[in-house]
PDB file of C-alpha atoms in Angstrom:
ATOM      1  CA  UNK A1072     103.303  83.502 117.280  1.00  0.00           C
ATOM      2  CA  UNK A1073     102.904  87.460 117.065  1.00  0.00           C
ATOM      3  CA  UNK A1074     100.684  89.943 119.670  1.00  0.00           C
ATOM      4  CA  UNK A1075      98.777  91.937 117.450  1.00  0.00           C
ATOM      5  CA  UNK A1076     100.154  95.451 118.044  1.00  0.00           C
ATOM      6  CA  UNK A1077     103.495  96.277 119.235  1.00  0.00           C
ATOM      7  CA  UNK A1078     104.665 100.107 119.974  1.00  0.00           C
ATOM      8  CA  UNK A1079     105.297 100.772 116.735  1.00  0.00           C
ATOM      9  CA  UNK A1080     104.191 104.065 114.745  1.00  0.00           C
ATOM     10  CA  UNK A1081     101.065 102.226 114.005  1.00  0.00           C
ATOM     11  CA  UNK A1082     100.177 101.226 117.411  1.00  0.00           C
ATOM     12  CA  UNK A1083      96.178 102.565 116.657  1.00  0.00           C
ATOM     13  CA  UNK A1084      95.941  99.949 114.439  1.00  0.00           C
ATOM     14  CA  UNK A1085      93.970  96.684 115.740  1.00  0.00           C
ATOM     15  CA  UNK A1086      96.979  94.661 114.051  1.00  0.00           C
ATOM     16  CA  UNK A1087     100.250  95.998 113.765  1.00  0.00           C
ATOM     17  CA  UNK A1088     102.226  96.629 110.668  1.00  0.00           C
ATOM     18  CA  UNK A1089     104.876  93.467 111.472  1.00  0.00           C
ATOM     19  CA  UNK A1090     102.000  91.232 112.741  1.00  0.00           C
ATOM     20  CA  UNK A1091     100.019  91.975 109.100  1.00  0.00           C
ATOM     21  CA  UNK A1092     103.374  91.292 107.290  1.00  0.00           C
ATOM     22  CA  UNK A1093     103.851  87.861 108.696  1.00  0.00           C
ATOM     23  CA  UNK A1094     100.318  86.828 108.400  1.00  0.00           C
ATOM     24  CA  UNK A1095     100.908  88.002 104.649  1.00  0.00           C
ATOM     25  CA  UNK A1096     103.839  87.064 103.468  1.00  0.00           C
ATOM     26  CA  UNK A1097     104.978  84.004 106.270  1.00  0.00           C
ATOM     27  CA  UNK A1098     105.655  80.622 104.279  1.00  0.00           C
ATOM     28  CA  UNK A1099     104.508  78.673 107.808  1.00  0.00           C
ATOM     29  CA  UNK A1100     101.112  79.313 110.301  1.00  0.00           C
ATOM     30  CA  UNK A1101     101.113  82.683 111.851  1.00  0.00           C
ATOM     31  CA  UNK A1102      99.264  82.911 115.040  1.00  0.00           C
ATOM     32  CA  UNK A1103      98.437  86.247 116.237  1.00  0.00           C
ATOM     33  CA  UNK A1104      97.192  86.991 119.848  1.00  0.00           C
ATOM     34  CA  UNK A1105      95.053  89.768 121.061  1.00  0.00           C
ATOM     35  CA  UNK A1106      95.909  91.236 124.464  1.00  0.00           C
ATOM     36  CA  UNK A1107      94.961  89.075 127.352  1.00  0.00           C
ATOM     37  CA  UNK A1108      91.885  90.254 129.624  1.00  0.00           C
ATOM     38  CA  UNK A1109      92.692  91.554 132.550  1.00  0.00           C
ATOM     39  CA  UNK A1110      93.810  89.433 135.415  1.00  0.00           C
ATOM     40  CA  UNK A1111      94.236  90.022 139.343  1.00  0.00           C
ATOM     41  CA  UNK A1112      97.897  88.499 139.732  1.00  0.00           C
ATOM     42  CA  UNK A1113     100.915  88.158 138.141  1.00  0.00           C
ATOM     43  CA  UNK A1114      99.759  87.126 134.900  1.00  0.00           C
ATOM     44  CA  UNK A1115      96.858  85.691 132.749  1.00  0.00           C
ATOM     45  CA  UNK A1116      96.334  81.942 132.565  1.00  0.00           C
ATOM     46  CA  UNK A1117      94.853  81.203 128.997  1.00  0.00           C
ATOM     47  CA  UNK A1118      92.970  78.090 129.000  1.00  0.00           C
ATOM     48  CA  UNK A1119      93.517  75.565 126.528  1.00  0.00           C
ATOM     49  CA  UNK A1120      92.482  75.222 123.492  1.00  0.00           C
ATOM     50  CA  UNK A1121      88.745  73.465 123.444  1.00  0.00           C
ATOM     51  CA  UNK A1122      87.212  74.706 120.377  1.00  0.00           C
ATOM     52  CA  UNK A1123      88.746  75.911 116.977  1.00  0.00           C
ATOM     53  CA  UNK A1124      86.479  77.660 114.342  1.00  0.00           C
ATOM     54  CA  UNK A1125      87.830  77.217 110.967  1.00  0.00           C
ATOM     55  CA  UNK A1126      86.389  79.479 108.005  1.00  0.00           C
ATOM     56  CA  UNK A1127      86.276  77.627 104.986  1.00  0.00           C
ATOM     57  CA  UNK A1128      85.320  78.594 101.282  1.00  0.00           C
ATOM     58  CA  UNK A1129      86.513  75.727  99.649  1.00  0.00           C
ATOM     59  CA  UNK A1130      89.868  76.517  97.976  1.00  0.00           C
ATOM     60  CA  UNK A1131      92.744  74.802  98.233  1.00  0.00           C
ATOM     61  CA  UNK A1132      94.152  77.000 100.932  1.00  0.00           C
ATOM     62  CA  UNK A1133      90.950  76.465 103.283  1.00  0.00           C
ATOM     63  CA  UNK A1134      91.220  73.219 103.200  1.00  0.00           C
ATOM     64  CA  UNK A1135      94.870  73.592 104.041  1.00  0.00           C
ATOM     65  CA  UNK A1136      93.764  75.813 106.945  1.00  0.00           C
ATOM     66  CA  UNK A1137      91.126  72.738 108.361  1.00  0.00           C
ATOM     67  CA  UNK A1138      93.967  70.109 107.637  1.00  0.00           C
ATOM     68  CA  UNK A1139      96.193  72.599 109.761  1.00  0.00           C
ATOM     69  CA  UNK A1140      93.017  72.488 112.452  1.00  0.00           C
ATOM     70  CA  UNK A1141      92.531  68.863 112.514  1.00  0.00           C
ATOM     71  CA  UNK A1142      96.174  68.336 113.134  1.00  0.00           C
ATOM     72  CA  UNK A1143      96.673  70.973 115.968  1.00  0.00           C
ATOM     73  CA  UNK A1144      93.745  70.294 117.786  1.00  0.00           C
ATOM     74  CA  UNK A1145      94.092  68.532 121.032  1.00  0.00           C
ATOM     75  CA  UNK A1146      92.035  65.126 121.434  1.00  0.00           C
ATOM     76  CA  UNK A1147      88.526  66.251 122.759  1.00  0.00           C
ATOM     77  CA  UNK A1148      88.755  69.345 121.453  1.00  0.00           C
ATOM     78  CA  UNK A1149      86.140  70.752 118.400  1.00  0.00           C
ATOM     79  CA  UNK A1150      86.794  71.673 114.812  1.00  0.00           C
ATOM     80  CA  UNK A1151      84.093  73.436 113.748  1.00  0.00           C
ATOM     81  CA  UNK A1152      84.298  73.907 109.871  1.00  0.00           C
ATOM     82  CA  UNK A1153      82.360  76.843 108.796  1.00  0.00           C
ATOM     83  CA  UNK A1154      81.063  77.584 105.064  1.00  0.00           C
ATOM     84  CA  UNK A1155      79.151  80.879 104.736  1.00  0.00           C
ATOM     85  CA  UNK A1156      77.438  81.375 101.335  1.00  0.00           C
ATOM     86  CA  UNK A1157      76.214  84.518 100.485  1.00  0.00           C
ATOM     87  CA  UNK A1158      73.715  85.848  97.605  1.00  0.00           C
ATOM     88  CA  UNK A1159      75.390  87.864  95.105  1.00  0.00           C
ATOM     89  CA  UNK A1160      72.249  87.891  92.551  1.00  0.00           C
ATOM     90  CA  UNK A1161      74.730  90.132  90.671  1.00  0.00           C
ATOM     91  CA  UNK A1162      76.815  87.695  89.382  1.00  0.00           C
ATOM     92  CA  UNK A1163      73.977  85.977  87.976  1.00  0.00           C
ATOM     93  CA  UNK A1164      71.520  86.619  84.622  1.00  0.00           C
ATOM     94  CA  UNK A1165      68.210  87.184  85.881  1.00  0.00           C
ATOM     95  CA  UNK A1166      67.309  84.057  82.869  1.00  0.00           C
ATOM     96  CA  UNK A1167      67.878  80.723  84.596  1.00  0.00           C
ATOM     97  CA  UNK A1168      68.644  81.711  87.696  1.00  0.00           C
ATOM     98  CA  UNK A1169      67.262  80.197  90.794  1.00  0.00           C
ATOM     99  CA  UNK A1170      68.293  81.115  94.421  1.00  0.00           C
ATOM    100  CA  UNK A1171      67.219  77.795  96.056  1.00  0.00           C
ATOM    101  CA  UNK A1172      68.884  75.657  93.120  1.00  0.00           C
ATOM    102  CA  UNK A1173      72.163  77.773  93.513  1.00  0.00           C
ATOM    103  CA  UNK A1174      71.845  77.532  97.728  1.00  0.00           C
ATOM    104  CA  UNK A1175      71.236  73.486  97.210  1.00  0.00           C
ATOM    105  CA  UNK A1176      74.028  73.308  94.280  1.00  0.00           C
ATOM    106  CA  UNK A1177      76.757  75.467  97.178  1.00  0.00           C
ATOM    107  CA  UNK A1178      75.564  73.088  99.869  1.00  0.00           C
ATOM    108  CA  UNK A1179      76.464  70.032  98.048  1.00  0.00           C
ATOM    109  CA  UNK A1180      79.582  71.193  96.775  1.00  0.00           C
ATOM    110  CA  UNK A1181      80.666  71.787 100.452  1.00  0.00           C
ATOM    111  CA  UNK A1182      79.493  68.546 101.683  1.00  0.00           C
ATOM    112  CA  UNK A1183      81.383  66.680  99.066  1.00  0.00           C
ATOM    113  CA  UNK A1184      84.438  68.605  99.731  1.00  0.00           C
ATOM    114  CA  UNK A1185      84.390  67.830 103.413  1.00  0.00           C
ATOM    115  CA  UNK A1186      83.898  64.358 101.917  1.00  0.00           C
ATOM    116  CA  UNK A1187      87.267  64.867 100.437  1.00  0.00           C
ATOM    117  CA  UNK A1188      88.878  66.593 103.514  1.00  0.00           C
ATOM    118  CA  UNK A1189      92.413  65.160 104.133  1.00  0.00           C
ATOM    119  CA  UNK A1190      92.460  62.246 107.028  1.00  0.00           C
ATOM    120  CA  UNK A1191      93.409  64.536 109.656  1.00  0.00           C
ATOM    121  CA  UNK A1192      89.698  65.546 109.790  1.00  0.00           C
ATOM    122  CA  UNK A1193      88.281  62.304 110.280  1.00  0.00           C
ATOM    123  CA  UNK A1194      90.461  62.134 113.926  1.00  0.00           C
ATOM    124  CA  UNK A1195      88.578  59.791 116.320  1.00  0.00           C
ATOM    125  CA  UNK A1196      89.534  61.413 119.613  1.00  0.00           C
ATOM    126  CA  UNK A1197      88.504  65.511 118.248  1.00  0.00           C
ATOM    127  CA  UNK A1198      84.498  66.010 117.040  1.00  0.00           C
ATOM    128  CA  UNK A1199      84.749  67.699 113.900  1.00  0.00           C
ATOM    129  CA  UNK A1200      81.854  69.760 112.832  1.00  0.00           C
ATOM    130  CA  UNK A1201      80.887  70.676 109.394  1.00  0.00           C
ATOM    131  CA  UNK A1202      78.585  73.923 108.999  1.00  0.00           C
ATOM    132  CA  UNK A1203      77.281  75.246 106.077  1.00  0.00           C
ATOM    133  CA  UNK A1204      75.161  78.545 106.637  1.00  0.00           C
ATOM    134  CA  UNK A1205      74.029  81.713 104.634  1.00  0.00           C
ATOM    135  CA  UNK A1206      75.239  84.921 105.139  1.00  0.00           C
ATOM    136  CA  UNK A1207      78.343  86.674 104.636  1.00  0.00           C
ATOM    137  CA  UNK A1208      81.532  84.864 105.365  1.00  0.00           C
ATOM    138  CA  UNK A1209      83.329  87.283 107.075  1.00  0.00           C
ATOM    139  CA  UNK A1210      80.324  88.112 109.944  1.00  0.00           C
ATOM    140  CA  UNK A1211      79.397  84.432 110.164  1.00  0.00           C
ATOM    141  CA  UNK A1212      82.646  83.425 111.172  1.00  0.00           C
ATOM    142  CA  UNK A1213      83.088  85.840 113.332  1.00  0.00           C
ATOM    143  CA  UNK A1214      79.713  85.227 115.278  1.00  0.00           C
ATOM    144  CA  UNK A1215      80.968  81.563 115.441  1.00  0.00           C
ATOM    145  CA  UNK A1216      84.052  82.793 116.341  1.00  0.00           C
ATOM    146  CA  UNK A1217      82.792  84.702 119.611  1.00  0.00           C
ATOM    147  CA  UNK A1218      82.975  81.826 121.558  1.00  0.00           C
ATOM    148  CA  UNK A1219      86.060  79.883 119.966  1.00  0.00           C
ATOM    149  CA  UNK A1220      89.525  79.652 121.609  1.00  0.00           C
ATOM    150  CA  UNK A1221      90.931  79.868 117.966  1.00  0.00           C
ATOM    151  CA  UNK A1222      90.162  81.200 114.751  1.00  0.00           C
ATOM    152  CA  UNK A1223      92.115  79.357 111.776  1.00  0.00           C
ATOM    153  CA  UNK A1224      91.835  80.703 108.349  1.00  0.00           C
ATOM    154  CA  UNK A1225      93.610  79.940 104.937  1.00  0.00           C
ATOM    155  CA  UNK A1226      95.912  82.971 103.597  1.00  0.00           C
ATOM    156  CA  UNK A1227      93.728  83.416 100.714  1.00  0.00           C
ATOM    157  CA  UNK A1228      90.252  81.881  99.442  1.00  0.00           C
ATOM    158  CA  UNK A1229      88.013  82.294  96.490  1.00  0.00           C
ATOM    159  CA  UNK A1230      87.716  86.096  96.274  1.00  0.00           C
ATOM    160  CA  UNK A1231      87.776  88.074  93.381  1.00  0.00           C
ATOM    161  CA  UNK A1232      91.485  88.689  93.202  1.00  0.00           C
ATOM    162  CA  UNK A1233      93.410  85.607  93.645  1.00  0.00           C
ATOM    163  CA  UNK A1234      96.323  86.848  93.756  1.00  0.00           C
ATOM    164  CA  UNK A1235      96.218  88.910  96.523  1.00  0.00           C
ATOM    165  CA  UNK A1236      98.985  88.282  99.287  1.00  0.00           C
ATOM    166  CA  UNK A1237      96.025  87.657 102.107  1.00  0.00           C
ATOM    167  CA  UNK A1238      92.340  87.289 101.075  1.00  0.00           C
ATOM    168  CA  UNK A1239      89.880  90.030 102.007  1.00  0.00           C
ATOM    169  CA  UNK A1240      87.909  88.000 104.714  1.00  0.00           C
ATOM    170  CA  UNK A1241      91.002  86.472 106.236  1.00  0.00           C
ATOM    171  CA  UNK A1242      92.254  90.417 106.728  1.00  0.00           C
ATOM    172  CA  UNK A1243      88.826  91.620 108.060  1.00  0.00           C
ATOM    173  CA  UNK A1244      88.839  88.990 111.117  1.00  0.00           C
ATOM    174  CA  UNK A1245      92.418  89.517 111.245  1.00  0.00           C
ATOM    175  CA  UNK A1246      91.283  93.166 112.398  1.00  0.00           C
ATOM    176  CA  UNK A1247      87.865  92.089 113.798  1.00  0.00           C
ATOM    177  CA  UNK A1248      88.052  89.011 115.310  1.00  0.00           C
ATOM    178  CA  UNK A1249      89.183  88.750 119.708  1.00  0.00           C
ATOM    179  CA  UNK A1250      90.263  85.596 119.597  1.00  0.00           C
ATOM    180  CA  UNK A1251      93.431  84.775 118.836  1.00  0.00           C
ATOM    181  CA  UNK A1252      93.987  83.771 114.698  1.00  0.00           C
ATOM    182  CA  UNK A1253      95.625  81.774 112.861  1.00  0.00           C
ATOM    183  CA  UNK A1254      96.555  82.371 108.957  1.00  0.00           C
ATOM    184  CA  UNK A1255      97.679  78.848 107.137  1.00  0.00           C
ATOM    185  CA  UNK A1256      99.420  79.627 104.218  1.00  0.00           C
ATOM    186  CA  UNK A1257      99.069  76.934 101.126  1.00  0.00           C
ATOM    187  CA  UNK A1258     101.173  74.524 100.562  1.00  0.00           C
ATOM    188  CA  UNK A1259     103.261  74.514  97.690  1.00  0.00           C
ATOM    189  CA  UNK A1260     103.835  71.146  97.390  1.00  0.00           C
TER     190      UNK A1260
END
């Protein structure tokens, strides 16, 4: 468990240098926390955790991440399990292409993954939520994430470079995101 800036050269920065590294390179879940609101007294009381937001895109390390959720998650808390699919028509020949067959073919993949979630999601004494939605990832987790008391997000996802050491939408609410975050690295089982 990190704050997000320290006093560091880079103390502009919305996450500092050391709290990035761990987040990147950590072999366990980093938790990073924003500074607390202000308080009247000697300190600020966070409450407990109630709701987590999980971003998920379907690769092994999301569903990682929501294992990681399910687990932590205190009974009668929520585990809200997010899937944002965005349009990209891009990627796609104008010949054969069909944006409601490609939205219902996403959809369907997502359910049946949740399907296969490990048995930490199917919890009786948490409600886990499964939410599949349109838009970009990034911003729809993050407007889910507004009222969340934690953020949890897989090290890296889907995007188009793999191998990078933390995925590009996991780094963006790293930076953009008030609540605090955590970053579940995969397994390597």
């Amino acid at each position: 468990v990190l704050g997000a800036r320290g006093g560091g050269r880079f103390e502009r920065l919305s996450v500092g240098s050391t709290s990035t590294r761990c987040a990147t390179h950590a072999t366990v879940p980093t938790v990073i926390v924003r500074d607390a609101p202000e308080s009247s007294g000697e300190g600020t009381v966070r409450e407990p955790v109630q709701r987590i937001v999980v971003g998920f895109d379907g690769s092994p390390n999301a569903v990682d991440a929501a294992d990681w959720a399910c687990t932590f998650a205190a009974p009668g808390s929520t585990v809200d399990i997010i899937a944002a699919w965005e349009f990209a028509p891009s990627l796609f020949s104008s010949e054969g292409f069909h944006y409601p067959d490609a939205l219902l073919r996403a959809k369907r993949r997502y359910e049946e993954q949740i399907e296969q979630l490990p048995a930490s999601t199917r919890r009786t004494d948490i409600d886990v939520a499964a939410s599949f939605v349109e838009g970009r990832p990034r911003e729809q987790v993050a407007e889910r994430a507004a009222d969340a008391d934690l953020v949890v997000v897989g090290a890296r996802g889907r995007g188009a470079i793999g191998a990078a050491l933390l995925g590009s939408v996991s780094t963006w609410l790293l930076h953009h995101v008030d609540q605090p975050i955590t970053v579940v690295p995969q397994r390597l089982d």
